């Protein structure tokens, strides 16, 4: 990835909150999303800057964006149907970069557009964040080797990783219709469960509800049916990243997953953070990708010089939990774990290339989940299944409560940020969801 003036760590914004050292959204980030104003029926496209949202429709209407940026946004909002970023996504990386350049120039300290754009800002705390685009298809991968190994040991102590894991990116098709934006509560699912001593399954609320800490990758420009995407072009099809919580009902999953894999244990709800962080914002945090020398190296179609030199991303990931009692007592979320996406066994480019390697056509707005991102150390599990060792070791909380799996009223919050010497911190915002009681079974 190349750097330009938008990455300058000394660049300041005339929006005060964007200059705070701990903000997720400095002017070097400029993530994209869709928001709704109070009392409005439809959403509008926006960009996060500090603690504010810049209304992109209003900015374009005021003539504060470059002609190239205005063209990039064409079709992203309509007075009758609302907003979606799909048209921008479909236009590819050149349009996205033109928009970033224009926004960086307009929001920089001393910019002539300040007087016009000041009226296009809204406090993030006063708007409702919506899904950023129409999600056509959703595929969840299994790239976290530490998660795969830990879970495998729980179910197959003598054969934790299946033979194909180190050769092929494992994934399954999820359900796009049940993806929701951060802040929306989800009901505990009902489903068939069968304990080890049960004579027959029963239909009941899940008692082993879990979260999974993941990243989500949105596809930009797609490919035609039958035309694979080569590694050299894979990242041209990447629009940006969000946090993703792949809520999981472990007891339903254990009964249903053989022989075809996850189904109702996964598709009752998936939460994503509302702001899409672009590849340009993440450029300073690229890292080399490599495999242990004793492991199989990627097959040629999943390999490239660029992927080896900068295919990995240094993104610190965290899970925070707040119980209903903590909330009632005014106590904030507490951190349960921390890991890093650079430990992923496969890169984003490899996921995109493999998904299309059989000619499968990807489309703008499709979403790829990374799989649970656990770390190599004890206590770095990206799910309660790992942290509680399959429910056998309750996790103590500071207020005296404990958890093996989620209870009704629990709020799970995912957080992520990139930090490196000489660069501004780039955050993802938060992905939060609260567990509601199951409907009557």
Tab-separated table of C-alpha atoms in Angstrom:
chain	number	residue	atom	x	y	z
A	1	UNK	CA	0.000	0.000	0.000
A	2	UNK	CA	1.223	3.511	-0.799
A	3	UNK	CA	0.947	6.494	1.510
A	4	UNK	CA	-0.207	10.039	0.721
A	5	UNK	CA	-1.157	13.231	2.536
A	6	UNK	CA	-4.242	11.565	4.067
A	7	UNK	CA	-1.939	9.392	6.203
A	8	UNK	CA	0.197	12.251	7.571
A	9	UNK	CA	0.242	11.704	11.362
A	10	UNK	CA	0.638	15.453	11.883
A	11	UNK	CA	-2.551	16.266	9.983
A	12	UNK	CA	-5.154	17.927	12.197
A	13	UNK	CA	-8.856	18.588	11.682
A	14	UNK	CA	-11.001	21.643	12.406
A	15	UNK	CA	-13.365	19.176	14.145
A	16	UNK	CA	-11.897	19.256	17.694
A	17	UNK	CA	-12.799	15.687	18.685
A	18	UNK	CA	-10.824	14.279	15.755
A	19	UNK	CA	-7.568	15.505	17.315
A	20	UNK	CA	-7.962	13.659	20.625
A	21	UNK	CA	-5.234	11.063	21.105
A	22	UNK	CA	-7.689	8.319	22.060
A	23	UNK	CA	-10.343	8.895	19.396
A	24	UNK	CA	-11.241	5.997	17.121
A	25	UNK	CA	-11.902	8.420	14.292
A	26	UNK	CA	-9.078	10.886	13.599
A	27	UNK	CA	-8.905	12.561	10.207
A	28	UNK	CA	-6.541	9.758	9.135
A	29	UNK	CA	-9.408	7.218	9.468
A	30	UNK	CA	-12.595	8.586	7.823
A	31	UNK	CA	-14.714	5.395	7.983
A	32	UNK	CA	-17.981	5.270	6.057
A	33	UNK	CA	-21.486	4.349	7.194
A	34	UNK	CA	-25.195	5.145	7.087
A	35	UNK	CA	-26.971	7.062	9.859
A	36	UNK	CA	-30.467	8.315	10.602
A	37	UNK	CA	-31.421	11.597	12.247
A	38	UNK	CA	-34.070	11.674	14.988
A	39	UNK	CA	-37.548	11.768	13.512
A	40	UNK	CA	-36.365	10.879	10.013
A	41	UNK	CA	-37.680	7.853	8.136
A	42	UNK	CA	-34.582	7.143	6.059
A	43	UNK	CA	-30.843	7.026	6.511
A	44	UNK	CA	-28.117	9.183	5.010
A	45	UNK	CA	-24.504	8.326	4.089
A	46	UNK	CA	-21.937	9.658	6.508
A	47	UNK	CA	-18.322	9.645	7.587
A	48	UNK	CA	-17.127	9.517	11.202
A	49	UNK	CA	-14.801	12.335	12.262
A	50	UNK	CA	-13.963	12.486	15.961
A	51	UNK	CA	-17.233	12.374	17.909
A	52	UNK	CA	-19.194	13.727	14.945
A	53	UNK	CA	-20.832	12.394	11.779
A	54	UNK	CA	-20.462	14.362	8.568
A	55	UNK	CA	-23.579	14.118	6.394
A	56	UNK	CA	-22.162	13.250	2.967
A	57	UNK	CA	-25.378	13.996	1.119
A	58	UNK	CA	-25.487	17.487	2.624
A	59	UNK	CA	-21.778	18.017	1.968
A	60	UNK	CA	-22.153	17.066	-1.696
A	61	UNK	CA	-25.267	19.217	-2.075
A	62	UNK	CA	-23.362	22.184	-0.618
A	63	UNK	CA	-20.599	21.747	-3.199
A	64	UNK	CA	-17.966	21.081	-0.526
A	65	UNK	CA	-16.639	17.908	-2.178
A	66	UNK	CA	-14.568	17.526	-5.316
A	67	UNK	CA	-16.359	16.568	-8.556
A	68	UNK	CA	-14.729	13.122	-8.382
A	69	UNK	CA	-15.961	12.601	-4.818
A	70	UNK	CA	-19.470	13.735	-5.711
A	71	UNK	CA	-19.535	11.263	-8.624
A	72	UNK	CA	-18.306	8.492	-6.320
A	73	UNK	CA	-21.335	9.062	-4.080
A	74	UNK	CA	-23.880	9.216	-6.911
A	75	UNK	CA	-26.819	6.919	-6.172
A	76	UNK	CA	-25.930	6.404	-2.493
A	77	UNK	CA	-29.051	8.191	-1.219
A	78	UNK	CA	-32.597	8.853	-2.283
A	79	UNK	CA	-35.267	10.941	-0.587
A	80	UNK	CA	-37.782	8.118	-0.862
A	81	UNK	CA	-35.690	4.996	-0.251
A	82	UNK	CA	-32.889	6.212	1.990
A	83	UNK	CA	-29.166	5.502	1.800
A	84	UNK	CA	-26.870	2.619	0.949
A	85	UNK	CA	-23.160	2.510	0.133
A	86	UNK	CA	-23.557	-0.200	-2.526
A	87	UNK	CA	-23.140	2.189	-5.501
A	88	UNK	CA	-19.888	3.535	-4.034
A	89	UNK	CA	-18.703	0.005	-3.303
A	90	UNK	CA	-19.374	-1.116	-6.869
A	91	UNK	CA	-17.279	1.715	-8.331
A	92	UNK	CA	-14.055	0.204	-7.019
A	93	UNK	CA	-11.013	1.548	-5.178
A	94	UNK	CA	-10.378	4.622	-7.356
A	95	UNK	CA	-13.759	6.147	-6.441
A	96	UNK	CA	-13.267	5.373	-2.739
A	97	UNK	CA	-9.818	6.978	-2.759
A	98	UNK	CA	-11.118	10.086	-4.516
A	99	UNK	CA	-13.743	10.457	-1.796
A	100	UNK	CA	-11.123	9.988	0.941
A	101	UNK	CA	-8.836	12.602	-0.596
A	102	UNK	CA	-11.660	15.129	-0.872
A	103	UNK	CA	-12.870	14.525	2.685
A	104	UNK	CA	-9.363	14.772	4.114
A	105	UNK	CA	-8.837	18.095	2.347
A	106	UNK	CA	-12.227	19.492	3.398
A	107	UNK	CA	-11.930	18.419	7.047
A	108	UNK	CA	-8.299	19.477	7.557
A	109	UNK	CA	-7.505	22.319	9.895
A	110	UNK	CA	-7.773	25.605	8.003
A	111	UNK	CA	-9.842	24.193	5.141
A	112	UNK	CA	-11.970	26.713	3.264
A	113	UNK	CA	-14.911	24.286	3.433
A	114	UNK	CA	-15.172	24.560	7.231
A	115	UNK	CA	-17.848	27.247	7.177
A	116	UNK	CA	-20.044	25.197	4.834
A	117	UNK	CA	-19.445	21.795	6.409
A	118	UNK	CA	-19.925	22.875	10.008
A	119	UNK	CA	-23.669	22.749	9.458
A	120	UNK	CA	-23.382	19.222	8.016
A	121	UNK	CA	-22.099	17.741	11.298
A	122	UNK	CA	-24.164	15.789	13.817
A	123	UNK	CA	-23.046	14.408	17.181
A	124	UNK	CA	-22.627	10.643	16.984
A	125	UNK	CA	-24.517	10.245	20.236
A	126	UNK	CA	-27.605	11.850	18.711
A	127	UNK	CA	-27.963	9.712	15.562
A	128	UNK	CA	-28.991	6.110	14.928
A	129	UNK	CA	-26.520	3.986	13.010
A	130	UNK	CA	-27.947	1.625	10.374
A	131	UNK	CA	-26.495	-1.141	8.246
A	132	UNK	CA	-24.090	0.541	5.825
A	133	UNK	CA	-25.291	-1.287	2.726
A	134	UNK	CA	-27.610	-3.913	1.367
A	135	UNK	CA	-25.899	-7.211	2.223
A	136	UNK	CA	-26.588	-9.719	-0.507
A	137	UNK	CA	-24.612	-12.718	0.731
A	138	UNK	CA	-22.654	-13.580	3.851
A	139	UNK	CA	-19.895	-16.181	4.155
A	140	UNK	CA	-18.191	-16.948	7.454
A	141	UNK	CA	-14.658	-18.334	7.395
A	142	UNK	CA	-12.624	-20.152	10.044
A	143	UNK	CA	-9.236	-18.428	9.816
A	144	UNK	CA	-8.350	-18.314	13.515
A	145	UNK	CA	-6.085	-21.324	13.960
A	146	UNK	CA	-5.870	-20.856	17.746
A	147	UNK	CA	-9.679	-20.902	17.968
A	148	UNK	CA	-9.897	-23.918	15.661
A	149	UNK	CA	-7.309	-25.777	17.713
A	150	UNK	CA	-8.906	-24.949	21.071
A	151	UNK	CA	-12.394	-25.927	19.930
A	152	UNK	CA	-11.060	-29.018	18.200
A	153	UNK	CA	-9.422	-30.167	21.436
A	154	UNK	CA	-12.761	-29.895	23.223
A	155	UNK	CA	-14.470	-32.223	20.757
A	156	UNK	CA	-11.554	-34.229	19.318
A	157	UNK	CA	-8.763	-34.346	21.934
A	158	UNK	CA	-6.563	-36.563	19.751
A	159	UNK	CA	-7.279	-34.832	16.436
A	160	UNK	CA	-7.847	-31.113	17.087
A	161	UNK	CA	-7.228	-29.851	13.542
A	162	UNK	CA	-8.719	-31.764	10.648
A	163	UNK	CA	-6.318	-32.577	7.757
A	164	UNK	CA	-7.628	-29.882	5.391
A	165	UNK	CA	-7.347	-26.905	7.762
A	166	UNK	CA	-3.816	-25.830	6.823
A	167	UNK	CA	-4.425	-26.282	3.110
A	168	UNK	CA	-7.752	-24.597	2.365
A	169	UNK	CA	-9.632	-21.636	3.901
A	170	UNK	CA	-12.627	-23.276	5.577
A	171	UNK	CA	-15.948	-21.447	5.420
A	172	UNK	CA	-19.719	-21.829	5.299
A	173	UNK	CA	-22.516	-19.745	3.842
A	174	UNK	CA	-24.377	-17.728	6.467
A	175	UNK	CA	-27.599	-15.740	6.399
A	176	UNK	CA	-27.445	-12.123	5.228
A	177	UNK	CA	-31.015	-11.356	6.309
A	178	UNK	CA	-30.239	-11.670	10.034
A	179	UNK	CA	-27.218	-9.323	10.092
A	180	UNK	CA	-27.954	-6.289	12.287
A	181	UNK	CA	-26.137	-3.078	13.173
A	182	UNK	CA	-24.445	-2.556	16.512
A	183	UNK	CA	-26.859	-1.659	19.311
A	184	UNK	CA	-29.708	-3.915	18.220
A	185	UNK	CA	-30.623	-6.532	20.814
A	186	UNK	CA	-31.008	-10.177	19.820
A	187	UNK	CA	-33.302	-12.826	21.228
A	188	UNK	CA	-31.909	-16.018	22.645
A	189	UNK	CA	-32.752	-18.663	20.028
A	190	UNK	CA	-34.873	-21.763	20.439
A	191	UNK	CA	-33.727	-24.948	18.778
A	192	UNK	CA	-33.266	-28.679	18.973
A	193	UNK	CA	-30.812	-29.689	21.683
A	194	UNK	CA	-29.716	-33.107	22.884
A	195	UNK	CA	-27.485	-33.648	25.880
A	196	UNK	CA	-25.111	-36.627	26.150
A	197	UNK	CA	-27.525	-38.453	28.457
A	198	UNK	CA	-30.765	-37.523	26.682
A	199	UNK	CA	-32.654	-40.318	24.936
A	200	UNK	CA	-34.131	-37.909	22.396
A	201	UNK	CA	-33.684	-34.250	21.416
A	202	UNK	CA	-36.025	-31.540	22.626
A	203	UNK	CA	-36.971	-28.065	21.379
A	204	UNK	CA	-35.980	-25.441	23.942
A	205	UNK	CA	-34.135	-22.126	24.426
A	206	UNK	CA	-30.373	-22.414	24.006
A	207	UNK	CA	-28.570	-22.617	27.352
A	208	UNK	CA	-25.074	-22.286	25.889
A	209	UNK	CA	-25.330	-18.966	24.067
A	210	UNK	CA	-21.985	-17.553	23.009
A	211	UNK	CA	-20.322	-14.752	21.055
A	212	UNK	CA	-17.495	-14.981	18.519
A	213	UNK	CA	-14.975	-12.188	18.010
A	214	UNK	CA	-14.463	-11.640	14.282
A	215	UNK	CA	-13.700	-9.100	11.612
A	216	UNK	CA	-16.052	-8.646	8.680
A	217	UNK	CA	-14.778	-7.769	5.199
A	218	UNK	CA	-17.110	-6.004	2.776
A	219	UNK	CA	-16.694	-6.695	-0.924
A	220	UNK	CA	-16.450	-3.709	-3.268
A	221	UNK	CA	-16.499	-4.401	-6.984
A	222	UNK	CA	-17.528	-7.967	-7.758
A	223	UNK	CA	-16.671	-10.517	-10.445
A	224	UNK	CA	-18.733	-12.152	-13.149
A	225	UNK	CA	-20.005	-15.702	-12.675
A	226	UNK	CA	-17.341	-18.125	-13.839
A	227	UNK	CA	-14.468	-15.639	-13.622
A	228	UNK	CA	-12.084	-16.235	-10.668
A	229	UNK	CA	-10.276	-13.425	-8.847
A	230	UNK	CA	-6.478	-13.759	-8.861
A	231	UNK	CA	-4.428	-12.912	-5.777
A	232	UNK	CA	-2.908	-9.928	-7.571
A	233	UNK	CA	-6.377	-8.355	-7.901
A	234	UNK	CA	-8.000	-9.654	-4.709
A	235	UNK	CA	-7.612	-6.537	-2.582
A	236	UNK	CA	-9.044	-4.358	-5.343
A	237	UNK	CA	-12.302	-6.124	-4.459
A	238	UNK	CA	-12.036	-5.267	-0.732
A	239	UNK	CA	-14.053	-2.198	0.298
A	240	UNK	CA	-13.321	-2.216	4.024
A	241	UNK	CA	-13.583	-3.873	7.428
A	242	UNK	CA	-16.004	-3.926	10.363
A	243	UNK	CA	-16.169	-5.783	13.655
A	244	UNK	CA	-18.423	-8.834	13.556
A	245	UNK	CA	-20.044	-10.847	16.359
A	246	UNK	CA	-21.090	-14.266	15.100
A	247	UNK	CA	-23.549	-15.109	17.909
A	248	UNK	CA	-23.570	-18.888	18.421
A	249	UNK	CA	-25.847	-21.319	20.229
A	250	UNK	CA	-23.368	-24.030	21.170
A	251	UNK	CA	-25.892	-26.645	22.319
A	252	UNK	CA	-27.933	-26.306	19.117
A	253	UNK	CA	-24.690	-26.357	17.118
A	254	UNK	CA	-23.445	-29.558	18.741
A	255	UNK	CA	-26.595	-31.457	17.732
A	256	UNK	CA	-27.089	-30.108	14.203
A	257	UNK	CA	-23.631	-29.510	12.738
A	258	UNK	CA	-22.906	-33.030	11.476
A	259	UNK	CA	-22.622	-33.711	8.589
A	260	UNK	CA	-23.151	-30.345	6.862
A	261	UNK	CA	-21.966	-27.785	9.425
A	262	UNK	CA	-23.587	-24.776	11.159
A	263	UNK	CA	-27.217	-23.871	10.459
A	264	UNK	CA	-29.745	-22.555	13.014
A	265	UNK	CA	-27.080	-22.297	15.709
A	266	UNK	CA	-25.585	-19.381	13.785
A	267	UNK	CA	-28.174	-17.721	11.559
A	268	UNK	CA	-30.442	-16.231	14.256
A	269	UNK	CA	-28.294	-13.099	14.413
A	270	UNK	CA	-24.958	-11.548	13.479
A	271	UNK	CA	-23.946	-8.088	14.701
A	272	UNK	CA	-21.562	-5.749	12.891
A	273	UNK	CA	-20.082	-2.389	13.840
A	274	UNK	CA	-21.627	0.419	11.772
A	275	UNK	CA	-18.488	2.146	10.433
A	276	UNK	CA	-16.555	0.575	7.547
A	277	UNK	CA	-12.820	1.208	7.963
A	278	UNK	CA	-11.235	1.404	4.515
A	279	UNK	CA	-8.046	-0.332	3.339
A	280	UNK	CA	-6.458	3.103	2.904
A	281	UNK	CA	-6.872	3.897	6.607
A	282	UNK	CA	-5.287	0.556	7.497
A	283	UNK	CA	-2.270	0.911	5.180
A	284	UNK	CA	0.229	1.833	7.954
A	285	UNK	CA	-0.628	-1.362	9.819
A	286	UNK	CA	0.164	-3.852	7.065
A	287	UNK	CA	2.581	-6.571	8.093
A	288	UNK	CA	4.343	-9.462	6.333
A	289	UNK	CA	2.447	-12.742	6.115
A	290	UNK	CA	4.254	-16.009	6.716
A	291	UNK	CA	3.643	-19.555	7.850
A	292	UNK	CA	5.714	-21.646	10.243
A	293	UNK	CA	8.274	-23.476	8.078
A	294	UNK	CA	6.953	-26.844	9.216
A	295	UNK	CA	3.425	-26.023	7.983
A	296	UNK	CA	2.229	-26.488	4.408
A	297	UNK	CA	2.762	-23.328	2.400
A	298	UNK	CA	-0.203	-21.900	0.476
A	299	UNK	CA	-0.877	-23.416	-2.907
A	300	UNK	CA	0.224	-21.176	-5.818
A	301	UNK	CA	-3.266	-19.762	-6.446
A	302	UNK	CA	-3.317	-18.496	-2.834
A	303	UNK	CA	0.166	-16.993	-2.925
A	304	UNK	CA	1.670	-13.751	-4.219
A	305	UNK	CA	4.684	-11.527	-3.468
A	306	UNK	CA	2.400	-8.736	-2.260
A	307	UNK	CA	0.551	-11.082	0.097
A	308	UNK	CA	3.817	-12.304	1.566
A	309	UNK	CA	5.190	-8.787	2.046
A	310	UNK	CA	2.078	-7.036	3.394
A	311	UNK	CA	-0.894	-9.400	3.512
A	312	UNK	CA	-1.284	-9.393	7.290
A	313	UNK	CA	-2.920	-6.638	9.370
A	314	UNK	CA	-1.948	-5.597	12.904
A	315	UNK	CA	-5.383	-5.022	14.483
A	316	UNK	CA	-5.794	-5.417	18.240
A	317	UNK	CA	-9.161	-6.987	19.114
A	318	UNK	CA	-11.052	-7.060	22.411
A	319	UNK	CA	-14.252	-8.445	23.970
A	320	UNK	CA	-16.007	-6.591	26.800
A	321	UNK	CA	-18.979	-7.801	28.867
A	322	UNK	CA	-21.606	-6.053	30.998
A	323	UNK	CA	-24.199	-8.102	32.876
A	324	UNK	CA	-27.696	-6.863	33.694
A	325	UNK	CA	-26.688	-6.490	37.358
A	326	UNK	CA	-23.605	-4.465	36.408
A	327	UNK	CA	-25.768	-2.181	34.286
A	328	UNK	CA	-28.285	-1.701	37.104
A	329	UNK	CA	-25.435	-0.855	39.490
A	330	UNK	CA	-23.927	1.661	37.072
A	331	UNK	CA	-20.850	-0.485	36.416
A	332	UNK	CA	-19.292	-0.381	32.903
A	333	UNK	CA	-18.317	-3.253	30.658
A	334	UNK	CA	-15.235	-5.244	31.715
A	335	UNK	CA	-12.687	-6.660	29.309
A	336	UNK	CA	-12.653	-10.441	28.961
A	337	UNK	CA	-9.814	-10.912	26.463
A	338	UNK	CA	-7.523	-9.382	23.858
A	339	UNK	CA	-6.080	-10.846	20.642
A	340	UNK	CA	-4.740	-9.644	17.285
A	341	UNK	CA	-5.798	-10.230	13.697
A	342	UNK	CA	-2.170	-10.651	12.644
A	343	UNK	CA	-2.400	-14.168	14.118
A	344	UNK	CA	-4.992	-15.160	11.499
A	345	UNK	CA	-3.941	-18.222	9.510
A	346	UNK	CA	-5.252	-16.796	6.215
A	347	UNK	CA	-5.220	-13.242	4.842
A	348	UNK	CA	-8.147	-11.257	3.464
A	349	UNK	CA	-6.767	-11.530	-0.061
A	350	UNK	CA	-6.636	-15.317	0.274
A	351	UNK	CA	-10.254	-15.425	1.460
A	352	UNK	CA	-11.457	-13.370	-1.503
A	353	UNK	CA	-9.437	-15.360	-4.028
A	354	UNK	CA	-10.467	-18.722	-2.623
A	355	UNK	CA	-14.148	-17.755	-2.468
A	356	UNK	CA	-14.094	-16.902	-6.177
A	357	UNK	CA	-11.641	-19.621	-7.241
A	358	UNK	CA	-14.433	-21.889	-8.508
A	359	UNK	CA	-16.040	-19.037	-10.423
A	360	UNK	CA	-18.408	-17.985	-7.629
A	361	UNK	CA	-19.562	-14.433	-8.323
A	362	UNK	CA	-19.112	-11.931	-5.500
A	363	UNK	CA	-21.097	-8.686	-5.476
A	364	UNK	CA	-20.749	-5.232	-3.962
A	365	UNK	CA	-22.016	-5.422	-0.383
A	366	UNK	CA	-21.274	-9.102	0.163
A	367	UNK	CA	-19.802	-9.772	3.598
A	368	UNK	CA	-17.038	-12.206	4.556
A	369	UNK	CA	-16.522	-13.102	8.224
A	370	UNK	CA	-12.974	-13.884	9.333
A	371	UNK	CA	-13.829	-16.581	11.813
A	372	UNK	CA	-13.122	-16.277	15.534
A	373	UNK	CA	-9.868	-14.464	16.246
A	374	UNK	CA	-8.312	-16.072	19.297
A	375	UNK	CA	-4.735	-15.540	20.387
A	376	UNK	CA	-2.015	-18.109	21.087
A	377	UNK	CA	-1.887	-17.485	24.835
A	378	UNK	CA	-4.146	-18.716	27.618
A	379	UNK	CA	-6.995	-16.292	28.208
A	380	UNK	CA	-7.001	-15.074	24.587
A	381	UNK	CA	-9.974	-17.134	23.474
A	382	UNK	CA	-12.346	-15.253	21.198
A	383	UNK	CA	-15.425	-17.018	22.585
A	384	UNK	CA	-16.798	-18.120	25.948
A	385	UNK	CA	-16.562	-21.707	24.734
A	386	UNK	CA	-12.789	-21.359	24.865
A	387	UNK	CA	-12.478	-19.100	27.910
A	388	UNK	CA	-14.679	-21.390	30.033
A	389	UNK	CA	-13.161	-24.592	28.610
A	390	UNK	CA	-16.464	-25.799	27.256
A	391	UNK	CA	-18.442	-24.487	30.239
A	392	UNK	CA	-16.361	-26.372	32.811
A	393	UNK	CA	-14.549	-23.353	34.300
A	394	UNK	CA	-16.735	-20.316	35.106
A	395	UNK	CA	-15.174	-16.939	34.338
A	396	UNK	CA	-15.216	-14.700	37.438
A	397	UNK	CA	-16.357	-11.097	37.044
A	398	UNK	CA	-15.303	-8.164	39.285
A	399	UNK	CA	-18.758	-7.824	40.906
A	400	UNK	CA	-18.810	-11.446	42.101
A	401	UNK	CA	-20.822	-12.860	39.223
A	402	UNK	CA	-19.435	-15.522	36.899
A	403	UNK	CA	-20.167	-16.725	33.376
A	404	UNK	CA	-19.720	-19.899	31.404
A	405	UNK	CA	-22.139	-18.817	28.668
A	406	UNK	CA	-24.263	-15.716	28.166
A	407	UNK	CA	-27.315	-14.973	30.279
A	408	UNK	CA	-30.329	-12.841	29.406
A	409	UNK	CA	-29.524	-9.160	29.806
A	410	UNK	CA	-25.801	-9.586	29.091
A	411	UNK	CA	-24.296	-6.979	26.764
A	412	UNK	CA	-21.322	-8.022	24.634
A	413	UNK	CA	-19.140	-5.313	23.130
A	414	UNK	CA	-16.357	-5.861	20.589
A	415	UNK	CA	-13.638	-3.240	20.173
A	416	UNK	CA	-10.628	-2.933	17.865
A	417	UNK	CA	-7.844	-0.474	17.100
A	418	UNK	CA	-4.586	-0.224	15.172
A	419	UNK	CA	-1.627	1.424	16.891
A	420	UNK	CA	1.999	1.757	15.806
A	421	UNK	CA	4.793	4.250	16.526
A	422	UNK	CA	4.713	7.221	14.179
A	423	UNK	CA	1.081	6.795	13.099
A	424	UNK	CA	-2.296	7.976	14.345
A	425	UNK	CA	-4.426	5.439	16.153
A	426	UNK	CA	-7.179	4.019	13.920
A	427	UNK	CA	-10.242	2.569	15.680
A	428	UNK	CA	-13.318	0.691	14.564
A	429	UNK	CA	-15.921	2.022	16.974
A	430	UNK	CA	-17.890	-0.555	18.898
A	431	UNK	CA	-20.008	-3.555	18.027
A	432	UNK	CA	-22.529	-4.090	20.818
A	433	UNK	CA	-25.487	-6.367	21.317
A	434	UNK	CA	-27.643	-7.333	24.303
A	435	UNK	CA	-29.213	-10.742	24.852
A	436	UNK	CA	-32.989	-10.800	25.239
A	437	UNK	CA	-35.024	-13.721	26.594
A	438	UNK	CA	-36.086	-16.379	24.091
A	439	UNK	CA	-39.634	-16.294	22.727
A	440	UNK	CA	-41.962	-19.021	23.999
A	441	UNK	CA	-40.757	-22.368	22.669
